[in-house]
């Protein structure tokens, strides 16, 4: 395949036939791959190159879409290959015209430098013949491609000039005049063609015209740039004016000549990552003449500058300002690197710097030079002043600077260096190695510990290291160096004291780069006292903060804060993203030490907690309204701050402030699907409380305890649960926080309607606000549902749904829709069940509630499996398990595992079904009602799997445990499922009549027959076939006619179902006989 970029994009197959590549973005993608023909281009670099600083929301998916389009257009060539690190165009560089052009140009220059002019002209003409027009005019505005096109156009002009030079040397003056006039007209500020035109005219005997060309050049340069012609052009003019022989033209340097790299130090280590930044620097140097790399110490500015400079044409000189102490040393450092001292430019004491700068300008005038000014931050004014003078007087000069602070002069282009990308937790080793931070760690680790590899055993420790160090290259290198004496897990653990751990760097490095502390101290010393004050106080924030929060917390005048923040951003002490300011972890740790030294820790942590408590109290009433998404987003932005305020309250035993923070946070956790995380944080606070709740905070205390219970086992917190129950039962009024009522019901489970005081207790606990009234209707519906009164349940649930719709509260809608799905399933209305599932899932996604999304996916998996869509059910269940693992929600993970087992069983894979169900039971926590319900359903699934394998005793044992659990929870819908499932055991034992009787008893327990349960439908058909229609109907009706108590007794349920004394109005918790995590029951 042939790819042409020297003109409009052109692609030809191996037969030479054209291939149309439509779409500017696709052509840009192909061009980027073609520029690196045969080499893998990382996805990060392709995204940066295609989209620049405004990538789409899901850039990886957008890139994959463009790659797929390109593959389709290229047909069966298979030219675009996927690799773990990116994509590769599988063609030879010679099959891309740009690569062939550069090769021919290089060979032509070498021939010219060797004095072989005829061969040079032939090669350079052959190179230029490859051009069909301007490079890539049809690729849109892809930044990387536009930069490459500009580079190629510059090379094209250089090759034209070199070819002309060779022909002039051969005496072809007359034939070149017309071509050179066109070149001058097209590029009036380019002095090379003007000088060649003057020489061509003079060589043709046209001295007057040659002098006129020079005068036009002088006038144009003065008007457009305010400069004079270069010394070389002036010398040519003088020779023409005097009629002397023209001065010799310097031999063209070879583009790979080491002379143009003389001032760049050879690097001893590989260069890892920064593909996007490398391309951006190249683009900025093409478009402008002053580029400054900014970023905190250790970000890799110097290394990137050296690597980028090494790829630039012309002369390159590197000047390190780090050892300098005073601004007047800056020009002398540049003199030394340029080799000008021996030319008599050694400074004289007390001589004005301007005189020295003028002589430097004279030395640089007319030369294509790139100066690298490294480490400008402590001499930023002097560096900026020199850069401005030199750039203004030397039009072919470019400067690439590195600094923790921008130089701040007109024409400067900034290239901030972000942290190296770090993969999210849980990324497997092969994928993790695709991230620059991990690749850098691996590369440097192998250097000190040969044989070190990042595998599944070590990858999480490496990710912890890279995250803790913010993806900063120097810190990562220092950490990797410690593997010489410490295991990687130990390095990860010891980063809590990072300044002690990372205190040994390279002996050849600058002192400020030898240790992590030295890197940050260098930046700290650049701050004035007020900036240091703000910097240390900012450390009370976690995860950054907005301007309003910083002004409120940090105790500085509002009108000063903006300027101080700007200064800290400019000096790379903090980063700004959108409207938020953030410190890197290492800088934050250093400044936190300064906060402690100032004795300000307690004061500003208290100020921080008070500010975010005010935010929570403002958000709380709005979280249960149609405005909840906006307020959830506000809390999302401050999630780290909210959690650190709560943790500090627990650590300092400030339980009153902790409870006030936690109460509104509980609503946030539930609505965002973070209840497992919330339970963990609530445990930290409860441990600090003692045995009795603080007076006046009973509701907040109850929310805290119920958060723990909803997140898993509560056995460690029994006394707190008793206290919470006492507070709830003793209350004579609805709670100030209506969410408490909901959480109480979710944890406690189904109330016993026959117990005295239950109805009165419910009435007391429900407020008159619209959300509480909608919740009350849902509660009534659930009681009817679990009691088997389907019509009443659907009526009340539908009314509650309408109430939540009127409010616009999505979480209540998700909860209610999930219960209505069950009714639709029981009635056999699969289409309605599926539609309700989809709506609930969409609302959960709007909320961004991963735990709720996982639960709705589990439910939809069951609906799909019942409809025979086993593949769709499997996908939903697997996705639910993935989300549950990511959020650490063990109960949801258990539910997903149970659903995976159910789908496998219905597909006819009993061994896989048993494995999945046993794994689900092993991870399912004991405790609150929802978790126990999940455990019960897993037991039923294990019984059904055993029954499917013909193992009646094992199935019976599982069903007995499940029935005990369901009865203890007063969950009649689940008890009915067990009763019906027991008919399968009876059928295996050859007792068809008992099987039919149990099916009828299941209907009696539930209160209604079900039409949509695949297992019940299967068992009814099997029993009917065994008994015949008449025998089945008689036995079934006998079962239906039983009272609920008689039906449960027939199934073998325990007779005594008295409520637990610990939680009035509820069943035992956990129910007797339902506990334990063993995967195998005792088989009778």
Coordinates of C-alpha atoms in Angstrom, one line a residue, residues 1-5 8-21 73-75 77 95-97:
X1 CA 0.0 0.0 0.0
X2 CA 1.2 3.5 -0.9
X3 CA 0.3 6.6 1.2
X4 CA 0.9 10.1 -0.1
X5 CA 0.8 13.1 2.2
X8 CA -3.9 16.0 -0.8
X9 CA -4.2 12.6 0.9
X10 CA -3.6 9.8 -1.6
X11 CA -3.8 6.1 -0.9
X12 CA -3.2 3.3 -3.4
X13 CA -3.4 -0.5 -2.9
X14 CA -0.7 -2.9 -3.9
X15 CA -2.1 -3.0 -7.5
X16 CA -1.8 0.8 -7.7
X17 CA -5.5 1.4 -7.7
X18 CA -6.7 4.4 -5.6
X19 CA -8.5 4.0 -2.3
X20 CA -10.8 6.8 -1.3
X21 CA -10.4 7.9 2.3
X73 CA -12.1 2.2 4.1
X74 CA -8.8 0.4 3.7
X75 CA -10.6 -2.9 3.1
X77 CA -5.3 -4.7 3.5
X95 CA 5.8 3.4 1.1
X96 CA 5.0 6.9 2.5
X97 CA 6.0 9.7 0.3

